[in-house]
Coordinates of C-alpha atoms in Angstrom, one line a residue:
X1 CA -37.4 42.5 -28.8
X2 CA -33.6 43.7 -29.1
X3 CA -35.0 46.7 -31.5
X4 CA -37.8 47.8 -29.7
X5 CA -35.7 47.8 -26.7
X6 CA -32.8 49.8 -29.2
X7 CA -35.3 52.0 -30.3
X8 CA -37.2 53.5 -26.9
X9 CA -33.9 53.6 -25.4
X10 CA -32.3 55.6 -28.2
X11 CA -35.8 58.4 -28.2
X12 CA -35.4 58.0 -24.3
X13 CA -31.9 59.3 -24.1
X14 CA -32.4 62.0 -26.9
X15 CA -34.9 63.4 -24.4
X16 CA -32.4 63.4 -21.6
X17 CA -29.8 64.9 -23.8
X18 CA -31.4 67.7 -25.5
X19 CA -34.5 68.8 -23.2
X20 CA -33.7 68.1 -19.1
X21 CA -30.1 70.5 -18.3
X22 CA -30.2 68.5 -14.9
X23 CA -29.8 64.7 -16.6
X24 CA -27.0 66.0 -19.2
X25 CA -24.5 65.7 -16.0
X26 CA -25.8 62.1 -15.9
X27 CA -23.5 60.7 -18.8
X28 CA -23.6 56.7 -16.9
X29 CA -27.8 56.6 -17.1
X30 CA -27.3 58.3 -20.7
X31 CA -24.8 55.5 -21.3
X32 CA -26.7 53.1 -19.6
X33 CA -29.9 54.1 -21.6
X34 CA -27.5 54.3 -25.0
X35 CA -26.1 50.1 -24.5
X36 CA -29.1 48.7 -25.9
X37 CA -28.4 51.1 -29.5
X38 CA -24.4 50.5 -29.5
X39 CA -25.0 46.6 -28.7
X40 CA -27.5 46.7 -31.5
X41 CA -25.0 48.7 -34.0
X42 CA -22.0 46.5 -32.9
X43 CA -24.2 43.0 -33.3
X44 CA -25.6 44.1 -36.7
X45 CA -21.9 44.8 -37.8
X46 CA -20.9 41.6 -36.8
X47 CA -23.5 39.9 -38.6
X48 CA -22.9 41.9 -41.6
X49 CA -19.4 40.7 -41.3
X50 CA -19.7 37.1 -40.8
X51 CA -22.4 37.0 -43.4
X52 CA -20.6 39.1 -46.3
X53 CA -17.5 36.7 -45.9
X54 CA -18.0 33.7 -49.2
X55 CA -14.7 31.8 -50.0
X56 CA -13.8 31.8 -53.8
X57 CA -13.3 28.6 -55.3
X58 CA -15.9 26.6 -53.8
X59 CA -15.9 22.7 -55.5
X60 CA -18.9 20.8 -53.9
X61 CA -21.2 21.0 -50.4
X62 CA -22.0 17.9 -48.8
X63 CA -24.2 18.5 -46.3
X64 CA -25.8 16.1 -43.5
X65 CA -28.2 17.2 -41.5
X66 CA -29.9 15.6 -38.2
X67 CA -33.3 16.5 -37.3
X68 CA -34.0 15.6 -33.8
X69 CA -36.4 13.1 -32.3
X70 CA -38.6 13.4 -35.9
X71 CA -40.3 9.7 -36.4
X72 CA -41.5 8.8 -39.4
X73 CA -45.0 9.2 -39.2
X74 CA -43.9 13.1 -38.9
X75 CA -42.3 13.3 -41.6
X76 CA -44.9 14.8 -43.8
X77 CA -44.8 17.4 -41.3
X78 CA -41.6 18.3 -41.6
X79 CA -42.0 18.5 -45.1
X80 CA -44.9 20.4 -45.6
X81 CA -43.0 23.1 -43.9
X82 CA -39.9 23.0 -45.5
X83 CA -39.5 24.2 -48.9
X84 CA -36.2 22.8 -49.3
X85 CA -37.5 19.6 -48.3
X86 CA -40.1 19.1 -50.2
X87 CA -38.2 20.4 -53.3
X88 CA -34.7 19.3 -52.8
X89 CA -35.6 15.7 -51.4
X90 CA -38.4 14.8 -53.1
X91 CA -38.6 11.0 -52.2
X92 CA -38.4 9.8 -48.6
X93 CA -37.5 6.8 -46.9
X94 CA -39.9 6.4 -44.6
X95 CA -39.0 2.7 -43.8
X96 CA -36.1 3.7 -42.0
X97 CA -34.7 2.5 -39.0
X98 CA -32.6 3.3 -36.4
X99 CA -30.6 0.8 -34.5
X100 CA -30.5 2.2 -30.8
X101 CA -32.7 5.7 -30.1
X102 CA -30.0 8.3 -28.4
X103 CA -28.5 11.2 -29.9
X104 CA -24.8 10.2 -29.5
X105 CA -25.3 6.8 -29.8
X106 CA -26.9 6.9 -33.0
X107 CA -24.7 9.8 -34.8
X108 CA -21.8 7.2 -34.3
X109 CA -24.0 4.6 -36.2
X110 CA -24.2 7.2 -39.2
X111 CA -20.6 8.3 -38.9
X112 CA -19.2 4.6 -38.8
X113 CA -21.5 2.8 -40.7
X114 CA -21.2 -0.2 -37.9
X115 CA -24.2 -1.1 -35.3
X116 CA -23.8 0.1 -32.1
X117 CA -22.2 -3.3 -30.7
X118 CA -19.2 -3.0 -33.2
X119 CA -18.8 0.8 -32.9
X120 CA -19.2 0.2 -29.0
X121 CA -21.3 3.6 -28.6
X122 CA -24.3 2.6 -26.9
X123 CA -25.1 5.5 -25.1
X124 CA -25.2 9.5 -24.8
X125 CA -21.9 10.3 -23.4
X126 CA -20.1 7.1 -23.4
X127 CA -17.0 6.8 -22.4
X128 CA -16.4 4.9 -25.4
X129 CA -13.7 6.5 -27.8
X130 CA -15.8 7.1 -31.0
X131 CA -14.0 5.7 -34.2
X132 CA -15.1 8.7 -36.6
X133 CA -14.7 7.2 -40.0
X134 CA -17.0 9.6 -42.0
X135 CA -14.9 12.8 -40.8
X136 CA -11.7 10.7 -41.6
X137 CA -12.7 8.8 -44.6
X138 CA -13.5 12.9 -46.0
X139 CA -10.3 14.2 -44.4
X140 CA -8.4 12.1 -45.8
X141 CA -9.8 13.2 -49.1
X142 CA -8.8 16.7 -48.5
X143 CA -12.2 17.8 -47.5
X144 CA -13.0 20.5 -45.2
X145 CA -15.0 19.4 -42.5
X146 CA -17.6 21.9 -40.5
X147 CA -19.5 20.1 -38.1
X148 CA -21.9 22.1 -35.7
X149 CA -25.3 21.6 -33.4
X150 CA -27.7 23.6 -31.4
X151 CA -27.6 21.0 -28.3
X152 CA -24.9 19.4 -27.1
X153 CA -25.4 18.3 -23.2
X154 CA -25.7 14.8 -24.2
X155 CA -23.2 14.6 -27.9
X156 CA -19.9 15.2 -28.0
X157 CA -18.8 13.9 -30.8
X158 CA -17.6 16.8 -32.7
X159 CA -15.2 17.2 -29.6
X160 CA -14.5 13.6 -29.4
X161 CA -13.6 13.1 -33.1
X162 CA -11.2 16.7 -32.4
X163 CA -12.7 18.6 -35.8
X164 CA -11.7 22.2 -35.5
X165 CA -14.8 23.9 -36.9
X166 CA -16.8 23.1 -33.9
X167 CA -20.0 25.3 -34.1
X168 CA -22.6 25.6 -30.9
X169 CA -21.9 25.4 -27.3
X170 CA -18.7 23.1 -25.8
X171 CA -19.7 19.9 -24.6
X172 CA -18.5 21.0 -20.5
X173 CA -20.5 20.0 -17.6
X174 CA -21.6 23.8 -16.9
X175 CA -24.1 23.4 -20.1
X176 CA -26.0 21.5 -17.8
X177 CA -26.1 24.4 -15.3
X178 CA -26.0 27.3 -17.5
X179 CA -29.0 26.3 -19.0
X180 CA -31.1 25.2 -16.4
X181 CA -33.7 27.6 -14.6
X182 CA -31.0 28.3 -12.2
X183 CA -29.6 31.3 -15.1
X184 CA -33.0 32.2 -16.5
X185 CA -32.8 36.1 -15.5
X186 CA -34.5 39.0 -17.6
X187 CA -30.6 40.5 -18.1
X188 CA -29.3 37.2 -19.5
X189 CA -32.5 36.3 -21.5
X190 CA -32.1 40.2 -23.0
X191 CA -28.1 40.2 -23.8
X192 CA -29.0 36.7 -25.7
X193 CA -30.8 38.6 -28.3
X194 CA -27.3 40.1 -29.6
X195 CA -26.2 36.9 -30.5
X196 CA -22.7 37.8 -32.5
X197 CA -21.8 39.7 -29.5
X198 CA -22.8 37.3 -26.4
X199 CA -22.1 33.7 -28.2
X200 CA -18.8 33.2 -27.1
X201 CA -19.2 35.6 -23.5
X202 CA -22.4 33.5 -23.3
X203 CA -22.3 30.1 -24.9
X204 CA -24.5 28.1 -23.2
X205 CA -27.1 31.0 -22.9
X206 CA -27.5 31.9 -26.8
X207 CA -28.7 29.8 -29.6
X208 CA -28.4 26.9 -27.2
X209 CA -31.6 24.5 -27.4
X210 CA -31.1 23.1 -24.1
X211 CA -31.8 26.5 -23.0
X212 CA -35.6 26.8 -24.3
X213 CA -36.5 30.1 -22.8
X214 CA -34.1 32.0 -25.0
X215 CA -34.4 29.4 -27.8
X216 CA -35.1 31.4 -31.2
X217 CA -35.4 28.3 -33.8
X218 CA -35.4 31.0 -36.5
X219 CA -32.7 33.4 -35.1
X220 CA -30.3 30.3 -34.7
X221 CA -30.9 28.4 -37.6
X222 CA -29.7 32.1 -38.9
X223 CA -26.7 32.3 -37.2
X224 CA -25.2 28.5 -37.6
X225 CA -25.7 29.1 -40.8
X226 CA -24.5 32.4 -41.3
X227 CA -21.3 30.5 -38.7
X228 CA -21.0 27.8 -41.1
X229 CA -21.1 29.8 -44.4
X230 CA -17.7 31.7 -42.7
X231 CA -15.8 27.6 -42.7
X232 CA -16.4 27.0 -45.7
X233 CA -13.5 26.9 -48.3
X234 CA -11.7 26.7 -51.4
X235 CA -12.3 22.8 -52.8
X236 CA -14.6 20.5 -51.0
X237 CA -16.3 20.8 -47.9
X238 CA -18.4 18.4 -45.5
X239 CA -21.3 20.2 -43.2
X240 CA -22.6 18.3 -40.7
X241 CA -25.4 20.0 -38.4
X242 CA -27.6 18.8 -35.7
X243 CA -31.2 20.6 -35.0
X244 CA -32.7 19.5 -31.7
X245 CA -35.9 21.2 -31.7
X246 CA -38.6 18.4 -31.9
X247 CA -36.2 17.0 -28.4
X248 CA -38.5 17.2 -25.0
X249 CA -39.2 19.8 -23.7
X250 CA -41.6 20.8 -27.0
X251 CA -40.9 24.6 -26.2
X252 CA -39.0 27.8 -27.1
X253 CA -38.8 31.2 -26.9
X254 CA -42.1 32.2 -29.1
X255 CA -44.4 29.1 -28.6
X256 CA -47.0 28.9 -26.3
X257 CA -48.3 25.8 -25.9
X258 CA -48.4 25.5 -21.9
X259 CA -51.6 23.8 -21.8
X260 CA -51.6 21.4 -24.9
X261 CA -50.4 17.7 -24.4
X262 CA -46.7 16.7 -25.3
X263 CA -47.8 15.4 -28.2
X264 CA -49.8 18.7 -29.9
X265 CA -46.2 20.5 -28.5
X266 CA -44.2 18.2 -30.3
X267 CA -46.3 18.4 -33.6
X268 CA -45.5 22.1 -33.4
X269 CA -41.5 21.5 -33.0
X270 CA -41.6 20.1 -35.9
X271 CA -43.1 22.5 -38.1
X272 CA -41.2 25.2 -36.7
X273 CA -38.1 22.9 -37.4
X274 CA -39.0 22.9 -41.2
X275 CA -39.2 26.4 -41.2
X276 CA -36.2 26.6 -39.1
X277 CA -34.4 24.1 -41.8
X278 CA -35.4 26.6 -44.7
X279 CA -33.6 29.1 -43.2
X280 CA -30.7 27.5 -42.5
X281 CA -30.0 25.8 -45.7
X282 CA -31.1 29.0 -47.7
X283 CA -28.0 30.8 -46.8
X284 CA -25.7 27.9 -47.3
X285 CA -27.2 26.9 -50.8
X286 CA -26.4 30.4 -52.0
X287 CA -23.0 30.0 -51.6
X288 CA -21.4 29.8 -55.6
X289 CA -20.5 26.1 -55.2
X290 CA -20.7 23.5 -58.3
X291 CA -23.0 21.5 -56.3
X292 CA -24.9 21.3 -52.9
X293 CA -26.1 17.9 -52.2
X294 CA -26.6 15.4 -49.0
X295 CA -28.8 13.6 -46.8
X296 CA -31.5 14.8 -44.2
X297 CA -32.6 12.1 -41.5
X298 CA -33.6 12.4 -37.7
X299 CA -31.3 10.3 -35.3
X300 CA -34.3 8.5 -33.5
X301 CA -38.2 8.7 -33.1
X302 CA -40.0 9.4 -30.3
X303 CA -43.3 7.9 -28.6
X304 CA -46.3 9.5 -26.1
X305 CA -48.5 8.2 -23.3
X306 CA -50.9 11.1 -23.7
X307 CA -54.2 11.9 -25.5
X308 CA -54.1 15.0 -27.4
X309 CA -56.2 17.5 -27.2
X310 CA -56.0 18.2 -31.1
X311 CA -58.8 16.8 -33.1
X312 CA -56.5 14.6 -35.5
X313 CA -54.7 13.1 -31.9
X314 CA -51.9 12.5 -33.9
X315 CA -48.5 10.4 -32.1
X316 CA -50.4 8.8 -29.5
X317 CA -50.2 6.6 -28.1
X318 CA -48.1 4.1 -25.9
X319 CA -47.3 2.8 -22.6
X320 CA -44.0 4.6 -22.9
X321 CA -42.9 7.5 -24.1
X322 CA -39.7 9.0 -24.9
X323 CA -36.9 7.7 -27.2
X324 CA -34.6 4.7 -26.6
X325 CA -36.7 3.7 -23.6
X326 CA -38.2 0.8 -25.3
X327 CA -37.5 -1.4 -27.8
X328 CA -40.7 -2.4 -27.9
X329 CA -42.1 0.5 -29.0
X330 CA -40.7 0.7 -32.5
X331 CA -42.2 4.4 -33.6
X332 CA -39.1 5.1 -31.0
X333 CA -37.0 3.5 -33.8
X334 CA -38.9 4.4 -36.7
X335 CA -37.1 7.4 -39.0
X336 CA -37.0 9.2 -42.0
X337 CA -33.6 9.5 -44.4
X338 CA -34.1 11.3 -47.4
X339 CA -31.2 11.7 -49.8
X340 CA -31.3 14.7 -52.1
X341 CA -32.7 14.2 -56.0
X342 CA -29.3 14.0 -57.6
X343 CA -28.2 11.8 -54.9
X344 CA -31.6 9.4 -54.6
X345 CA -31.9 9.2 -58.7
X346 CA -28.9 7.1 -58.6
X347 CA -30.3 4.5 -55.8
X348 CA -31.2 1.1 -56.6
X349 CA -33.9 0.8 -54.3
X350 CA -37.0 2.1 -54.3
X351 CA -38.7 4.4 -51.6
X352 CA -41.1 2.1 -49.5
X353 CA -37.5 0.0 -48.8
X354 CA -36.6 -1.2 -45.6
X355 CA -33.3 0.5 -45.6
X356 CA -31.7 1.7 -41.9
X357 CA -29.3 4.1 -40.5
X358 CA -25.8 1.9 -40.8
X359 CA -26.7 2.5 -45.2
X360 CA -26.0 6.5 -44.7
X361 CA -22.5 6.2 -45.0
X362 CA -21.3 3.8 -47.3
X363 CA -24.0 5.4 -49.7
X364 CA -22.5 8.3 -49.5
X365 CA -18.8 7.4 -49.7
X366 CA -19.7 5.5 -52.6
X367 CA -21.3 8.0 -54.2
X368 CA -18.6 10.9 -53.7
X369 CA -15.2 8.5 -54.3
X370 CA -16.7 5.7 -56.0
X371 CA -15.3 2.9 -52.8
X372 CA -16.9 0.8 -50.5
X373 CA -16.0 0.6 -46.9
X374 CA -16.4 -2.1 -44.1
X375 CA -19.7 -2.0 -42.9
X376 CA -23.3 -3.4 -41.5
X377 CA -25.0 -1.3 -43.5
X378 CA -26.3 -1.5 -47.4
X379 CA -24.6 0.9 -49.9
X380 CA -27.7 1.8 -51.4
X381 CA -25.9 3.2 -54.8
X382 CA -25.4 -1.2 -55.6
X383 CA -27.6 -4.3 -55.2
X384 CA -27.0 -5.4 -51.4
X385 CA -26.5 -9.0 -51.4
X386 CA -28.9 -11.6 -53.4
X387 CA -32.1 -11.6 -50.4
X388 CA -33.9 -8.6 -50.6
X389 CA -35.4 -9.8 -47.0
X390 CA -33.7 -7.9 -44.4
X391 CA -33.2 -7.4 -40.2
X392 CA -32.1 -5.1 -37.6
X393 CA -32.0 -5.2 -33.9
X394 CA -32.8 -2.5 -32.0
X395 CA -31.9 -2.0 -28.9
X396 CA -33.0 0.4 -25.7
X397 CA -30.6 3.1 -24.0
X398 CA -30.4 4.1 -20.7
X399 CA -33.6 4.8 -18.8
X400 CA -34.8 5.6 -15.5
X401 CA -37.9 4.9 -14.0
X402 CA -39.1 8.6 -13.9
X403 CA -38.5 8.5 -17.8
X404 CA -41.5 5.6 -18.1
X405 CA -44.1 7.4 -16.6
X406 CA -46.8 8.8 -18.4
X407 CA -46.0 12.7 -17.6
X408 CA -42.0 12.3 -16.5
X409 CA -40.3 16.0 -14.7
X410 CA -37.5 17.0 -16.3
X411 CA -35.8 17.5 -13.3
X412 CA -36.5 14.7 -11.7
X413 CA -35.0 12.9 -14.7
X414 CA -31.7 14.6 -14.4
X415 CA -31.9 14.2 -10.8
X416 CA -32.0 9.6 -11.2
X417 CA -29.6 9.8 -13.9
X418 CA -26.6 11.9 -12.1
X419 CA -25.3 8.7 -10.4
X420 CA -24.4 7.2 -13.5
X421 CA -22.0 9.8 -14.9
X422 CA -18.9 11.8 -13.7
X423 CA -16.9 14.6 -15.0
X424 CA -13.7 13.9 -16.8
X425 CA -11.5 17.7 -18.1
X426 CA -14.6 19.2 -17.3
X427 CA -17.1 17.2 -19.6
X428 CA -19.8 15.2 -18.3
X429 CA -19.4 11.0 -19.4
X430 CA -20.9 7.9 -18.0
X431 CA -18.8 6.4 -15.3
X432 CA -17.2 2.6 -17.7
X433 CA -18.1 1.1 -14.8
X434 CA -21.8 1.5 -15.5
X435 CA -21.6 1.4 -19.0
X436 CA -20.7 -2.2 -18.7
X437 CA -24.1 -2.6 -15.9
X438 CA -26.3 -1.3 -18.3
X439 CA -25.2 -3.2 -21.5
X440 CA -25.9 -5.9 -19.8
X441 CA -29.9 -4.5 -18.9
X442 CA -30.7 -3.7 -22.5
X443 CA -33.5 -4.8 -23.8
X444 CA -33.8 -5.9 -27.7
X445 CA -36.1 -6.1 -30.9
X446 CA -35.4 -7.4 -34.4
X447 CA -37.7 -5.9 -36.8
X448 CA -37.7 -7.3 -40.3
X449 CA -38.6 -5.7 -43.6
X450 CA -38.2 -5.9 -47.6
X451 CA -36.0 -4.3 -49.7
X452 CA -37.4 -3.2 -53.1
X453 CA -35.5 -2.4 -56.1
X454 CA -36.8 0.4 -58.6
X455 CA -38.5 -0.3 -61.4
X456 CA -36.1 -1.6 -64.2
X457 CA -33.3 -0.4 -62.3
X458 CA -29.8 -1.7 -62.1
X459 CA -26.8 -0.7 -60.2
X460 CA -26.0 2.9 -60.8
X461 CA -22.1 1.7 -60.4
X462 CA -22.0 -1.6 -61.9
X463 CA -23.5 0.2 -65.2
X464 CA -20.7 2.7 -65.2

């Protein structure tokens, strides 16, 4: 759109200029006429800029990535629209579980390695003090950390655990304003598309997923990356990233899906979030590094009370839908983690294990400084305890009652909820108060599974 707009803009004031003597004397609608061509100029600079820069000297990439509201069951999906994915992560744990199903909530299961009880985050923008061991534990190594995500009305932990290379929108209480309907206008909607101009003017209006109908999954999986390549630096570095697209509302800027069921939409999200993905870690793997390994996963699953249109009726369905609304409804809990080959060849256990989300982190702190950690997860890299039999309770977030019906309003959702938080230095959190009401409403689930070592397969540690 931004070079069509360039282009007839640019012929339009060329005919001003060299064939009407009346419309020369109007230099402001020839400058007016010209912005769209500078702004396109000046962003394509930029990007050229931020996208030529490469730091020298470049040890390792350890990269983990959160793919939004992806269940297990969709994982194929995913996959088989990804390249790098199905490549790069060729084995799957599809047997995954998630503890409690919110965004926030669960990142600070993956980044402590402690259920939610013992970390004490048990919702999206708790008032809880996050304890941040993976960004310390890497820190304190000497790592460089560069944490980013598309969305963040509802996670704040990248400002919460105070890392510097922040990418995406601030976590302030006018995201939830600046992206509502109340700011979509043509003039805002077209300045987005010069996104290394308008980011910062604009934060909440460009490459922000809670801002669907600018939302280019493609165009920002582009720039983060491009953002991120520009962190990285000499010796080791840690990305973290968070896509949100598979999140309700199931659109964006190019899909047009108005009529199909939630559940057809969300199918969609997902493939455009492989795609999205590809992008994204294309640019970052071709940065000259000695190696570029990590885990993908998705933070929580999701669950739908509708019948699909779509002849396969995949996802469907339940008596509720949503995420974390539920703990009876375990495809709300049910994941995907999926460590990289070089990573995943040195696991003991096999791929159809019952492994969860708390086993991210000391796996990978074992793998990259050869410790172990306090933790309720597994380290997957040894043999975890003499049982392969194994438990997790799951537990439900907070929900209200327009969130259980069948086809819940956005709105309407936000408009329930608003109670329940207040704004603190200009960043929405939930009031303590509450917090301690609602903990005490939760509902819970264990689910049990098997652990399964590989074939013939020892501990990769206790061999060397």
């Amino acid at each position: 759109m931004k070079y069509i707009g360039a282009i007839l803009s640019l012929f339009l004031s060329l005919f001003i200029v060299f064939f009407s003597d009346s419309c020369r004397r109007h230099f402001a609608l020839i400058s007016l006429l010209l912005m769209p061509s500078v702004l396109l100029v000046v962003n394509f600079s930029l990007y050229k800029w931020n996208d030529g820069y490469t730091s020298k000297g470049v040890n390792n990439i350890t990269y983990v990535l959160g793919v939004d509201s992806v269940r297990a069951d969709a994982h194929s999906l995913l996959a088989n629209n990804s390249t790098f994915l199905a490549s790069k992560h060729l084995a799957s744990y599809n047997n995954a579980w998630s503890p409690v199903g919110r965004t926030y909530a669960s990142w600070n299961v993956l980044t402590t390695g402690l259920a939610p009880e013992n970390n004490r985050v048990r919702f999206n923008l708790s008032s809880v003090e996050p304890k941040c061991t993976m960004f310390n534990t890497f820190e304190d190594h000497e790592w460089n950390i560069i944490y980013g995500s598309d969305e963040k009305r509802f996670n704040h932990i990248g400002e919460k655990c105070s890392l510097e290379n922040n990418l995406g929108s601030s976590t302030q209480a006018l995201d939830f304003v600046a992206a509502s309907p109340l700011l979509d206008m043509p003039y805002y909607n077209l300045l987005s598309e010069y996104d290394f101009v308008f980011k910062e003017i604009l934060p909440f209006h460009v490459h922000n997923r809670a801002n669907a109908v600018t939302y280019d999954p493609y165009q920002a999986a582009k720039y983060y990356a491009i953002k991120a390549k520009s962190k990285v630096m000499a010796g080791d570095n840690l990305l973290v990233f968070h896509f949100t697209l598979p999140h309700m509302p199931w659109t964006h800027r190019w899909s047009h899906l108005s009529q199909a069921s939630d559940n057809r939409k969300y199918e969609v999200m997902v493939e455009d979030a492989g795609r999205a993905l590809d992008i994204f870690t294309d640019v970052l793997s071709r940065i000259d590094s000695n190696s570029f390994e990590g885990v993908i996963w998705s933070d929580h699953g999701e669950s739908f009370t509708q019948h699909s249109s779509h002849e396969n009726d995949l996802f469907c369905c339940s008596n509720v839908g949503g995420h974390g609304t539920s703990a009876e409804i375990l495809e709300q809990y049910n994941i995907f983690i999926s460590f990289s080959n070089l990573i995943n060849d040195e696991l003991v256990y096999s791929g159809d294990s019952f492994i969860t989300s708390l086993d991210i982190l000391p796996t990978l702190i074992d793998w990259h400084f050869d410790k172990t950690i306090v933790s309720d997860g597994c380290n997957l890299m040894r043999l975890c305890g003499t049982s392969l039999a194994r438990s997790l309770t799951i537990e439900s977030g907070f929900t209200v009652k327009e969130m259980l019906k069948k086809t819940p309003d956005l709105s309407k959702i936000m408009e329930q909820g608003i109670a329940a938080y207040t704004v603190k230095e200009g960043k929405v959190i939930l009031r303590a108060e509450f917090e301690e009401e609602l903990i005490r409403t939760k509902g819970y689930k264990t689910v049990h599974g098997i652990m399964s070592i590989k074939s013939e397969k020892k501990s990769y540690r206790d061999i060397h």
